Short mmCIF file of C-alpha atoms and ligand atoms in Angstrom, two decimals:
data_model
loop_
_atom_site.label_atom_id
_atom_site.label_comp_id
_atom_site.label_asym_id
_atom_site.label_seq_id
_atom_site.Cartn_x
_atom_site.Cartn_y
_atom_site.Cartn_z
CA UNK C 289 120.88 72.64 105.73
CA UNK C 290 118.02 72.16 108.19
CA UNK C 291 118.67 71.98 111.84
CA UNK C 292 117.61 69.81 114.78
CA UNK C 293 114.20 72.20 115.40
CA UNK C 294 113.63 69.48 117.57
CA UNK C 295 115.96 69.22 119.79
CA UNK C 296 114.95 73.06 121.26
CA UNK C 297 111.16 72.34 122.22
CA UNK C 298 112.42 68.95 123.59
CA UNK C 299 115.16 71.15 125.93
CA UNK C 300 112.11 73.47 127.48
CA UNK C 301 112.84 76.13 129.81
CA UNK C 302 114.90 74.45 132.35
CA UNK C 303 117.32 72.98 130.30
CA UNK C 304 118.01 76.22 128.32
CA UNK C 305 119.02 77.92 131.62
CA UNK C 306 120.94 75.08 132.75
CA UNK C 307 122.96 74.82 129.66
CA UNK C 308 123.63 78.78 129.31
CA UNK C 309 125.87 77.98 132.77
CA UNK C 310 127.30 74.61 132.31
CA UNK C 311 131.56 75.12 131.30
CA UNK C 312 132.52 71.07 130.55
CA UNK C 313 130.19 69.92 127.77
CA UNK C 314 129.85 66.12 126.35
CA UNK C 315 129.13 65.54 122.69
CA UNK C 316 125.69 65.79 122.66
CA UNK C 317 125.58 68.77 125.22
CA UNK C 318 128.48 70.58 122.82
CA UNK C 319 125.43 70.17 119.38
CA UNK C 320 122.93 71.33 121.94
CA UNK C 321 124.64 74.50 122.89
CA UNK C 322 125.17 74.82 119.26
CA UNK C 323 121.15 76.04 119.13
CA UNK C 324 121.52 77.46 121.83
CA UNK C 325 123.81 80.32 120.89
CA UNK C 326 121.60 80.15 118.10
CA UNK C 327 118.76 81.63 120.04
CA UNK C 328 120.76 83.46 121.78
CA UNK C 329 122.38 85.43 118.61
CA UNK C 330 119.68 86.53 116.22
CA UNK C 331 116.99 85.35 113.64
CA UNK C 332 119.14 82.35 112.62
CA UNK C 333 116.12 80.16 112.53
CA UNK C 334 114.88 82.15 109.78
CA UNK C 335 117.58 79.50 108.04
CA UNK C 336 115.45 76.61 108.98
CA UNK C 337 112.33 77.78 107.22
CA UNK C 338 113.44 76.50 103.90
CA UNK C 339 116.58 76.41 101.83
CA UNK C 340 118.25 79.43 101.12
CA UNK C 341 119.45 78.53 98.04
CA UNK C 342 118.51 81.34 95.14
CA UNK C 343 115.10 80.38 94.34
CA UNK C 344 115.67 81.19 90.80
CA UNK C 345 117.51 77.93 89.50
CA UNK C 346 121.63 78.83 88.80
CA UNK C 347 121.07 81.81 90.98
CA UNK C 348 123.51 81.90 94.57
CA UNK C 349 121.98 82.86 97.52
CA UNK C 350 121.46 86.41 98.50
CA UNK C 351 121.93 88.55 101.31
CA UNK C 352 121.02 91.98 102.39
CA UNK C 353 123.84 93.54 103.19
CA UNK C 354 122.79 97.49 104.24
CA UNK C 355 119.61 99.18 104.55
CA UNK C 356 120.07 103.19 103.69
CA UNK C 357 117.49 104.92 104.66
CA UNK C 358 117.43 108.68 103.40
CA UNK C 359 115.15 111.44 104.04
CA UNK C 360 114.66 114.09 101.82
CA UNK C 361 112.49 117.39 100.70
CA UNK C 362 112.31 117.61 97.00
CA UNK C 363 109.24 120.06 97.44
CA UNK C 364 107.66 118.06 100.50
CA UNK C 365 109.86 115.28 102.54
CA UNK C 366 110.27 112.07 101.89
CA UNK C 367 111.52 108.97 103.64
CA UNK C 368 112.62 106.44 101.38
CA UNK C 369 114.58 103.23 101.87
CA UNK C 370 117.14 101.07 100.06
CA UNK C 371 118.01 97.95 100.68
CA UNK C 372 121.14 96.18 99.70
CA UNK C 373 122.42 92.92 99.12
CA UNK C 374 125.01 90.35 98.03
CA UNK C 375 124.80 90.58 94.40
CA UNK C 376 126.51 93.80 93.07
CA UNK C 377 124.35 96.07 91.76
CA UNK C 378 121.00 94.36 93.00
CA UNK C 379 119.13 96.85 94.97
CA UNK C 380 115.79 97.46 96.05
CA UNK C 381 113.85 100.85 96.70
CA UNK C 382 110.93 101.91 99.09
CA UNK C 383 108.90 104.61 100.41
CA UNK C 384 108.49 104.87 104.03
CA UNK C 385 106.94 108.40 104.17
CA UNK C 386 104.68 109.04 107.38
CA UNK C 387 103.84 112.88 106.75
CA UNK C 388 104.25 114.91 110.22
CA UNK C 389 106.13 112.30 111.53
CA UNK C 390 108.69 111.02 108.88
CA UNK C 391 111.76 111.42 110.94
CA UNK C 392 110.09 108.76 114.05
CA UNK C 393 110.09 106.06 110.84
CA UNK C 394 113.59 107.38 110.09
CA UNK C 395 114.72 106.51 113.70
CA UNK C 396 112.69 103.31 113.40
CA UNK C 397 114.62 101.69 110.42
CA UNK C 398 117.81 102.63 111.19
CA UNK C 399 118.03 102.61 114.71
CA UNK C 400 115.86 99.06 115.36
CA UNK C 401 114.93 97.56 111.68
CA UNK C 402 118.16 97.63 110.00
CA UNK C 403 120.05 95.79 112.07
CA UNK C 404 117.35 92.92 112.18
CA UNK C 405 117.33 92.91 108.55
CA UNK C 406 121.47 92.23 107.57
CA UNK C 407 122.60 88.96 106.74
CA UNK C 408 118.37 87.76 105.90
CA UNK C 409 117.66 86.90 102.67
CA UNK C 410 115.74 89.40 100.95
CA UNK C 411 113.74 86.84 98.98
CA UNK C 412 111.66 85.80 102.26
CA UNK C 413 109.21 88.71 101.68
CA UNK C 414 106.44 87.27 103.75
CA UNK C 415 108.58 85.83 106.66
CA UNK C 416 110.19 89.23 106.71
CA UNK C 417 106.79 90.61 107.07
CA UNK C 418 105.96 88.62 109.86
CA UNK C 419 109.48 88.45 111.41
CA UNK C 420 108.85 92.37 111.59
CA UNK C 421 105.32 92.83 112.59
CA UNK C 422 105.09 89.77 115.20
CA UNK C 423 108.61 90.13 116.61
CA UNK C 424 108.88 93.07 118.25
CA UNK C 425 105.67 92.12 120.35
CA UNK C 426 104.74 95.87 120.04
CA UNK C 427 102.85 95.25 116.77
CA UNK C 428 101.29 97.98 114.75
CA UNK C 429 100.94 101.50 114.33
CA UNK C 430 101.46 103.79 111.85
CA UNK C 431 104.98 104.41 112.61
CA UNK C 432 106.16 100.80 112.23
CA UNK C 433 103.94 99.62 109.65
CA UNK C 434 105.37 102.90 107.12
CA UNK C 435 108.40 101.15 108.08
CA UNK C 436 107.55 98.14 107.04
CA UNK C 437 105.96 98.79 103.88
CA UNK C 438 109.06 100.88 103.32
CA UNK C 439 110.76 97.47 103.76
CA UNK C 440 108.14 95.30 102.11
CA UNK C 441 108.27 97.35 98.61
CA UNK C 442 112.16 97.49 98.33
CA UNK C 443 112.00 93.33 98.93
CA UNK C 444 109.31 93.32 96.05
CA UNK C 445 111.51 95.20 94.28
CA UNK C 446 114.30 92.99 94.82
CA UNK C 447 112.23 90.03 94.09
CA UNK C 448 111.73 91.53 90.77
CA UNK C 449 114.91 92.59 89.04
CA UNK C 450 116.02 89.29 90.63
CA UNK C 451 113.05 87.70 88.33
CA UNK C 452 113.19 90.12 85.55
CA UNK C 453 110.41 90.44 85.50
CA UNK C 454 108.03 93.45 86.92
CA UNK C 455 106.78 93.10 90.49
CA UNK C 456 102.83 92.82 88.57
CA UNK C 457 104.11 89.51 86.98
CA UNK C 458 105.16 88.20 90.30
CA UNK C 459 101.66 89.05 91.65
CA UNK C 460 99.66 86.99 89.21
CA UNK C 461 100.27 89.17 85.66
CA UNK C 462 98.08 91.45 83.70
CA UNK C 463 94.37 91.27 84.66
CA UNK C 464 93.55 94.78 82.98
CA UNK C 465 95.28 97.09 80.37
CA UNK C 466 96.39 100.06 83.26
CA UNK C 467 93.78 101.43 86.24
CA UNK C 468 91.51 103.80 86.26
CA UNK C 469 92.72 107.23 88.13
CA UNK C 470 91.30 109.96 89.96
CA UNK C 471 92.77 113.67 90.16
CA UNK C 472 91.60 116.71 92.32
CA UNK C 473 89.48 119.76 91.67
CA UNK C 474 89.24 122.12 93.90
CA UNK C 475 88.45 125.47 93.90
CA UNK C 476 87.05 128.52 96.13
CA UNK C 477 83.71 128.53 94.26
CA UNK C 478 81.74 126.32 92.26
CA UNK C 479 82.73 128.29 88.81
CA UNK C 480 86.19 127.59 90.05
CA UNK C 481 86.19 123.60 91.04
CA UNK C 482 84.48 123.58 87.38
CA UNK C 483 87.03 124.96 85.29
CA UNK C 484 89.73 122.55 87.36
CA UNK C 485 87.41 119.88 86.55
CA UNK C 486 87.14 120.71 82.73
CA UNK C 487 91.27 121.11 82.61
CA UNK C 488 91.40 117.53 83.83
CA UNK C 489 88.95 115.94 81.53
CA UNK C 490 90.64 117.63 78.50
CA UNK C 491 93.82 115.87 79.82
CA UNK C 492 92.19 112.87 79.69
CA UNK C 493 90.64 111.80 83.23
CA UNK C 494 87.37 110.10 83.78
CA UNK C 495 87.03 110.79 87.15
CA UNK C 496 87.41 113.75 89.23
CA UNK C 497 87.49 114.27 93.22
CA UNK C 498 85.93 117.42 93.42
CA UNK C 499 86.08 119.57 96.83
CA UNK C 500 84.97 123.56 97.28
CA UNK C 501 85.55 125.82 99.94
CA UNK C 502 82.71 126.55 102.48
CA UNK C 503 82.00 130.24 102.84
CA UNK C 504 83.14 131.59 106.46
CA UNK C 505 85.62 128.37 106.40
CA UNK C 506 88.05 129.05 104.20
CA UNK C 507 90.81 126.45 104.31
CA UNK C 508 88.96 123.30 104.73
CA UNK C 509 90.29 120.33 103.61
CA UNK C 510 91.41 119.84 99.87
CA UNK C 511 90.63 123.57 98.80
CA UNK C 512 92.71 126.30 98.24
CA UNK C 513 91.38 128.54 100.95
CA UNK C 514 91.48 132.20 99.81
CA UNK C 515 94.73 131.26 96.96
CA UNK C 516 94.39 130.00 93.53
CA UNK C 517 94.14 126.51 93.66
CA UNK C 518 97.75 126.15 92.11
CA UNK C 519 99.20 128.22 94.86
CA UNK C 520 97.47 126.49 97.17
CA UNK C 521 98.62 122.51 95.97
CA UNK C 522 99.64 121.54 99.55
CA UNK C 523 103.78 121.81 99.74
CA UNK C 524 105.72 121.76 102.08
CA UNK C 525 107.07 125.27 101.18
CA UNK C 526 103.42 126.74 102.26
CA UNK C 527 103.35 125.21 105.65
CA UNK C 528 103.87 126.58 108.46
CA UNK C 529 106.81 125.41 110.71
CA UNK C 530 104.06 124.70 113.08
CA UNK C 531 100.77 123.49 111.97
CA UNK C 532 98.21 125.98 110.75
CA UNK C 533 94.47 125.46 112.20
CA UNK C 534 91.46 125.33 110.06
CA UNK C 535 88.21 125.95 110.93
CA UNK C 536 85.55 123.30 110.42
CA UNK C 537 81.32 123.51 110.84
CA UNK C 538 79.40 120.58 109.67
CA UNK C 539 75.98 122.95 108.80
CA UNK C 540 77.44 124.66 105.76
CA UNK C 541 80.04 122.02 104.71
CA UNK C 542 76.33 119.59 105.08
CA UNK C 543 74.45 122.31 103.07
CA UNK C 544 76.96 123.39 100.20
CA UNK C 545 78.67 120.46 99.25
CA UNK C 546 74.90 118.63 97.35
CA UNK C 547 74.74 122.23 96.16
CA UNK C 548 78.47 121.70 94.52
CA UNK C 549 77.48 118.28 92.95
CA UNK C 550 74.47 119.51 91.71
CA UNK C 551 75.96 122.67 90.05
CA UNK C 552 79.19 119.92 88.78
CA UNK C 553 76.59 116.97 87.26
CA UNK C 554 74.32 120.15 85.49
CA UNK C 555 77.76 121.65 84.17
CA UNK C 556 79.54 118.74 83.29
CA UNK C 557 77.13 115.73 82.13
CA UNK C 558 76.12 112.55 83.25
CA UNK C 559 79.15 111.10 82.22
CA UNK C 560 82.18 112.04 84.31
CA UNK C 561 82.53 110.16 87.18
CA UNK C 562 82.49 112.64 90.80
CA UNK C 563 84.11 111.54 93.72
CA UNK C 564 84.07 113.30 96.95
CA UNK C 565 86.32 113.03 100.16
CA UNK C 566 84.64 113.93 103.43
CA UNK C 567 88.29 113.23 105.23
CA UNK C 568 87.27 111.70 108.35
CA UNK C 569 85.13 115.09 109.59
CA UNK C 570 81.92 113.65 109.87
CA UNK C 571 79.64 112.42 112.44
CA UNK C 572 77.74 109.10 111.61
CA UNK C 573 73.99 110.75 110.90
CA UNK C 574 75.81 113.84 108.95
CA UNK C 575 77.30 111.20 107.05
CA UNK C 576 74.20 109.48 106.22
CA UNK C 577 72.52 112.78 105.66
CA UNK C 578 75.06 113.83 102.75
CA UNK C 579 75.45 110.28 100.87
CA UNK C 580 71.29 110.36 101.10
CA UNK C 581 71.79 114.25 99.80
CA UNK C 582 74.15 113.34 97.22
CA UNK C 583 72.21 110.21 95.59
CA UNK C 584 70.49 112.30 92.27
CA UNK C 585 74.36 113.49 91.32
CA UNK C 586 75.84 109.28 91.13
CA UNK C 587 78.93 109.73 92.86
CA UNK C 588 81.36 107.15 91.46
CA UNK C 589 81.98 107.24 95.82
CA UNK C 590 81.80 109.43 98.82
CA UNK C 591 85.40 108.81 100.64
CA UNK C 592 86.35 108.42 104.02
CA UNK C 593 83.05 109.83 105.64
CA UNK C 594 83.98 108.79 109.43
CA UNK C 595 86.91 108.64 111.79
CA UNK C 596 89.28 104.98 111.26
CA UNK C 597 87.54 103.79 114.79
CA UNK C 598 84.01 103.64 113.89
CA UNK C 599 83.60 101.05 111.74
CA UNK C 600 79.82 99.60 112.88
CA UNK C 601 78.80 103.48 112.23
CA UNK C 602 78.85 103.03 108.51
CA UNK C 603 75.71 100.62 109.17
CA UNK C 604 74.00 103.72 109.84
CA UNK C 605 74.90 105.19 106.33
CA UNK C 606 74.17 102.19 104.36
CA UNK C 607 70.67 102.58 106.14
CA UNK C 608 69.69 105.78 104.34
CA UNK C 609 71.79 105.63 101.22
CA UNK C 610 72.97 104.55 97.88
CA UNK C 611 75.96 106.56 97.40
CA UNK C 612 78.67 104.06 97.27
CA UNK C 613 81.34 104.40 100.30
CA UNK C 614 84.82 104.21 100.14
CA UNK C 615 86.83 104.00 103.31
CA UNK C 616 90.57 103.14 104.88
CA UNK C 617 93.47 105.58 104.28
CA UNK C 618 93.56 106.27 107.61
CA UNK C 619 93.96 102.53 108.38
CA UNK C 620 97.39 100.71 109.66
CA UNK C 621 96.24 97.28 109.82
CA UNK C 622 94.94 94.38 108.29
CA UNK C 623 92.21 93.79 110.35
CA UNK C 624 90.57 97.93 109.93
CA UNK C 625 89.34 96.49 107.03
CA UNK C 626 88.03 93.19 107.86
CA UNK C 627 84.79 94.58 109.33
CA UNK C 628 84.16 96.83 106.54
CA UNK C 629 84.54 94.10 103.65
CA UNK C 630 82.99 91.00 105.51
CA UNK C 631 79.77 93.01 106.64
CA UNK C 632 80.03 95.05 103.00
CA UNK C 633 79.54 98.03 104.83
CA UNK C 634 81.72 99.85 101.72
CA UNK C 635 81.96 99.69 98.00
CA UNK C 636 85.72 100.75 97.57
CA UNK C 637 88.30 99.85 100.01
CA UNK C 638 90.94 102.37 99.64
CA UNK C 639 94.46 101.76 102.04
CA UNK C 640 97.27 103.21 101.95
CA UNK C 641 100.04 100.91 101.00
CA UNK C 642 102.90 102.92 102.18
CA UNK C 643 100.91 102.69 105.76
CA UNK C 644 99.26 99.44 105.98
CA UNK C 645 102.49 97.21 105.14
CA UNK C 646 103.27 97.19 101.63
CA UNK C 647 102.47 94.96 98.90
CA UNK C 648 102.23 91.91 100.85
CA UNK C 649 99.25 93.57 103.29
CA UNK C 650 97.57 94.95 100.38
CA UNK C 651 96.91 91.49 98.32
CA UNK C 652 95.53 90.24 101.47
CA UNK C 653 93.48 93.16 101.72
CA UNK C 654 92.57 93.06 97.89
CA UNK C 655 92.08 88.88 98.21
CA UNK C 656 89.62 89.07 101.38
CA UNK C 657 87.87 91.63 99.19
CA UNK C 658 87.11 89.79 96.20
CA UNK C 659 84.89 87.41 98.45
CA UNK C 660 82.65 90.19 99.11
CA UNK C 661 82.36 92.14 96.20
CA UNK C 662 84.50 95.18 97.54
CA UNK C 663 86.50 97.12 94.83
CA UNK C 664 89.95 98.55 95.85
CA UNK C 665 90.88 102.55 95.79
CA UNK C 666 94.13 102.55 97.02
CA UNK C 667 95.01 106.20 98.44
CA UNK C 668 97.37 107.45 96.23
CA UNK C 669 97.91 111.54 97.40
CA UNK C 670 101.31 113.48 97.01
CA UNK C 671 102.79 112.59 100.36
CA UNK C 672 103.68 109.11 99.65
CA UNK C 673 106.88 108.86 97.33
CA UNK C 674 106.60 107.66 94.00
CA UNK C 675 107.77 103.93 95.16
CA UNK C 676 103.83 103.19 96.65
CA UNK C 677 102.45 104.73 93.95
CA UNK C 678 104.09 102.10 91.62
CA UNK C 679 103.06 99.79 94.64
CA UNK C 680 99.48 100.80 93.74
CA UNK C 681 99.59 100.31 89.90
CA UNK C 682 101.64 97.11 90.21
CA UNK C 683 98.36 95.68 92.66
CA UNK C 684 95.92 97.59 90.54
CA UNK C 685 96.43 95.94 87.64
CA UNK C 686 97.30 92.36 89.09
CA UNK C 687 93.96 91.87 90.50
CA UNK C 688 90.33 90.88 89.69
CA UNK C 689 88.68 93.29 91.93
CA UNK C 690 90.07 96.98 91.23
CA UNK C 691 88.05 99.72 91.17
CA UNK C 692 89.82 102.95 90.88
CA UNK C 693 93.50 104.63 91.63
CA UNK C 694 93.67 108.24 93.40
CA UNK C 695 97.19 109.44 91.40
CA UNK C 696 98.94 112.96 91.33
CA UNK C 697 101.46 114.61 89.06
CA UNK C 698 105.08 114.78 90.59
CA UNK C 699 106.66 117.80 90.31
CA UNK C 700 110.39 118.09 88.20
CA UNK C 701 112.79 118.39 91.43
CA UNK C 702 110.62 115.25 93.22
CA UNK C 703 111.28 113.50 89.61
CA UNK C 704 115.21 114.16 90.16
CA UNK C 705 115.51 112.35 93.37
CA UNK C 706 113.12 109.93 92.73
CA UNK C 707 112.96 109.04 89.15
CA UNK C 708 110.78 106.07 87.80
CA UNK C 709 106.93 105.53 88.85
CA UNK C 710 103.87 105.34 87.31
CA UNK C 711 102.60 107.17 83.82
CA UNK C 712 99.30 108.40 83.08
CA UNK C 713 97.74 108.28 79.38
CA UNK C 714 94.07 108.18 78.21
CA UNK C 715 92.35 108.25 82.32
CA UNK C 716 94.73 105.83 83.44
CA UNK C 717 97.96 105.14 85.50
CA UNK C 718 100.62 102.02 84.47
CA UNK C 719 103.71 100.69 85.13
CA UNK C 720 106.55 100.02 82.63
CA UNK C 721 107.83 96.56 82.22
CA UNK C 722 111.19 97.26 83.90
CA UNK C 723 111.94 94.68 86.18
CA UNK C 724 110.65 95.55 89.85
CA UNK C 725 108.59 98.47 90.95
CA UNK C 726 110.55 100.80 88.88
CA UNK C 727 111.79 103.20 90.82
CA UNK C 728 115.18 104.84 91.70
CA UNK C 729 116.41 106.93 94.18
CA UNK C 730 119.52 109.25 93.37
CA UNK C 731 121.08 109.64 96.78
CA UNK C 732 123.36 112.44 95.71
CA UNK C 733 120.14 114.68 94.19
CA UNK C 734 118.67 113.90 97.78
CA UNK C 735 121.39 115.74 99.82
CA UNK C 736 120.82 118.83 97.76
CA UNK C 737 116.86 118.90 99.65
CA UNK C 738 117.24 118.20 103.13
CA UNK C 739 114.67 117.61 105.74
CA UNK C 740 112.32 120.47 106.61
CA UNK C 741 110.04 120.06 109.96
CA UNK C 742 106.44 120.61 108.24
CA UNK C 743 103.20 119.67 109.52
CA UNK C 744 99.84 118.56 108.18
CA UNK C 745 97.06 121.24 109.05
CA UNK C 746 95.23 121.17 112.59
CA UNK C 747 91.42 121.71 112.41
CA UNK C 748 89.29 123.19 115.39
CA UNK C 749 85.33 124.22 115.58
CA UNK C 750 84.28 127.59 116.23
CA UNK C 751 84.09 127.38 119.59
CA UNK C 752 87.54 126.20 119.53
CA UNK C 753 87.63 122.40 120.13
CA UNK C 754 89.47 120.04 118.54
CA UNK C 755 87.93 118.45 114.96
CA UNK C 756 88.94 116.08 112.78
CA UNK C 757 91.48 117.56 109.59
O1 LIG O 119 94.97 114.25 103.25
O2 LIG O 119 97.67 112.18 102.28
O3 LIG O 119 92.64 111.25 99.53
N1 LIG O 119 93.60 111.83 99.83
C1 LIG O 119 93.82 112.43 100.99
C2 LIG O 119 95.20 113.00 101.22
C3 LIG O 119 95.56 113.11 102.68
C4 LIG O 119 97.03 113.24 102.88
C5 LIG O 119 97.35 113.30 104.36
O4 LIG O 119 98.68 113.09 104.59
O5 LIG O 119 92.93 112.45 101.79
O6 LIG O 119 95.30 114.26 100.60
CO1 LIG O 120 91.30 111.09 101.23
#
């Protein structure tokens, strides 16, 4: 049905207010206050933007009916989301995992998201998008926009077991047989990043991230610090109920890390492709020092070389080097990346799905892209659930202008919570053809981990100021 839309610009301010106080109504006033308690109430103009009849033809109309939202430590904590509807059985699951802060996104969809979202239908992905980023005026940030690619993902998902179809279908279909993935090697020394390195090549990868500790800095980011690098794979059952401190330098990390690519490209061959993630610690001419530094060893890129707020500064790089850049998982909105792409100040654009808003941010992202010859890296570490990773592949391999896909092995007890996901064979990640993203989320095998407070790591310079992780 559509309704007079009209008949509410045409009663402006005034007559709103009047009407709200008026008791004895004629005809025409008694349809008017009709929209009026329609403003009043709650979305109920959503209604108007179409029908909301099923769009697939036979199909009745749906409604969401709950949104569950349930946190949970299966070896680190996870926020994840499900959203329910009309149809029995028809579900839809997301991740809305902010780590360090996953119990303010918690708060967020249950307290103010959920009841926003009952009674919508969960086929108006992109109106729900906007609905929840415009309306509440206080757009942004990466609390709310985990939530809403929490959101986003389980609506996709939705979409697609509605469709039968996989959510990569719904994006376009195949444009590539799976997507190229990235794993970690890290080690304390060289010797020891290389054997990591050679474990993942005979399992099949192409391309390794590889990171090394800096002597007199143990503990910097991505290496094991003075454990074995298996002891040291980042859970939440080695962190602190506080957050440890690291210590960072830019000299050594500046000096050893050309040193650890050209030991790894001597070692290894030309072939492998090296990746390297500076995480944010660097200052614009250290940056531009270590791409120029790096340029004999190819790096396939050099990731995330400067804080998220200074995006002009990778000018500065670009001036002195080849190394292609990647940059953005550190990145909550849409327009973080529209400086980067238009001015092709990067290579690789590499968000984070479960923090920028979902599948529906991400093929904006990935489209605006395209027109500038920037490749997409999505981030893809082990604290975002498995639901964003599928996110990823689904994207990955639905688009023209992929480049590569950071991945990770879950772990068994993640696996019984949160079953479904992405596969790896031959260097590369893909999705099944089960209808949706392909996840589930067994809500009993969820109570059994509860929430643990954990922390990312802290980082400080020597003479104890605050530094970048
Ligand atoms: O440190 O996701 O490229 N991957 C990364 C990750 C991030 C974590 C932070 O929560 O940089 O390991
Ligand atoms: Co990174």
């Amino acid at each position: 049905m559509h309704k007079p839309l009209s008949n509410i610009s045409q009663m402006g301010r005034r007559g709103f207010l009047g009407l709200a106080g008026v008791a004895a109504l004629s005809d025409s006033l008694l349809s008017r206050k009709r929209v009026v308690r329609a403003l009043l109430a709650k979305d109920t103009l959503a209604e108007n933007t179409g029908s909301s009849a099923g769009s697939s033809r036979g199909l009745p109309p749906l409604k969401i009916t709950d949104v569950r939202v349930i946190v949970t430590c299966p070896d680190r904590n996870y926020v994840l989301v499900k959203v329910l509807t009309s149809e029995p059985g028809l579900y839809g699951v997301g991740d809305a995992t902010l780590n360090g802060r996953e119990l303010a996104v918690a708060a967020d969809l249950e307290q103010h998201i959920s009841p926003l979202l009952v009674d919508r239908d969960p086929e108006k992905i992109e109106d729900t998008w906007q609905y929840l980023y415009r309306g509440p005026y206080w757009r942004g940030g990466p609390v709310q926009m985990t939530a809403l690619a929490g959101i986003d993902s389980a609506l996709w998902d939705i979409k697609g077991k509605r469709a039968n179809m996989p959510v990569y279908q719904l994006l376009g279909g195949r444009t590539r047989a799976g997507a190229l993935a990235y794993t970690h090697a890290s080690g304390r020394n060289f010797g020891e990043v290389e054997d990591v390195a050679r474990r993942a090549l005979e399992r099949g990868f192409k391309c390794v991230r590889a990171q090394v500790a800096i002597p007199g800095l143990e503990g910097t980011y991505g290496t094991p610090g003075n454990k074995t690098p298996e002891a040291a794979a980042g859970r939440v059952a080695n962190m602190a109920e506080l957050p440890q401190t690291e210590l960072f330098e830019p000299a050594p990390y500046l000096r050893v890390v050309p040193r650890l690519f050209e030991y790894l490209r001597a070692k290894l061959g030309p072939e492998v492709e090296l990746l390297h993630d500076c995480h944010e610690k660097l200052d614009p001419i250290q940056a531009a020092r270590l791409a120029h530094d790096l340029e004999p060893y190819h790096l396939f890129f050099l990731e995330d070389c400067l804080r998220p707020e200074y995006k002009e500064s990778f000018r500065l790089i670009r001036e002195h080097s080849t190394t292609p850049l990647a940059m953005g998982e550190l990145f909550n909105s849409l327009w973080d990346c529209v400086p980067l792409i238009k001015e092709q100040l990067i290579d690789y654009i590499r968000c984070d799905l479960g923090h920028i808003g979902g599948i529906t941010a991400a093929r904006k992202v990935a489209a605006l892209a395209e027109l500038f010859q920037v490749r997409t890296a999505w981030h893809g570490p082990g604290d975002i659930g498995p639901p964003t990773h599928a996110a990823n592949v689904h994207v990955d391999i639905s688009i023209p202008n992929f480049g590569i896909q950071e991945m990770v092995f879950f772990p068994d007890v993640t696996r019984e919570v949160i079953s479904g996901g992405p596969e790896f064979k031959d260097g590369h990640m893909n999705v099944s053809d089960l209808p949706g993203l392909g996840c589930d989320v067994n809500e009993e095998a969820a109570k059994k981990y509860p929430y643990r407070r954990a922390y990312l790591p802290t980082a400080r310079r020597k003479d104890g100021s605050v530094q970048d992780w």
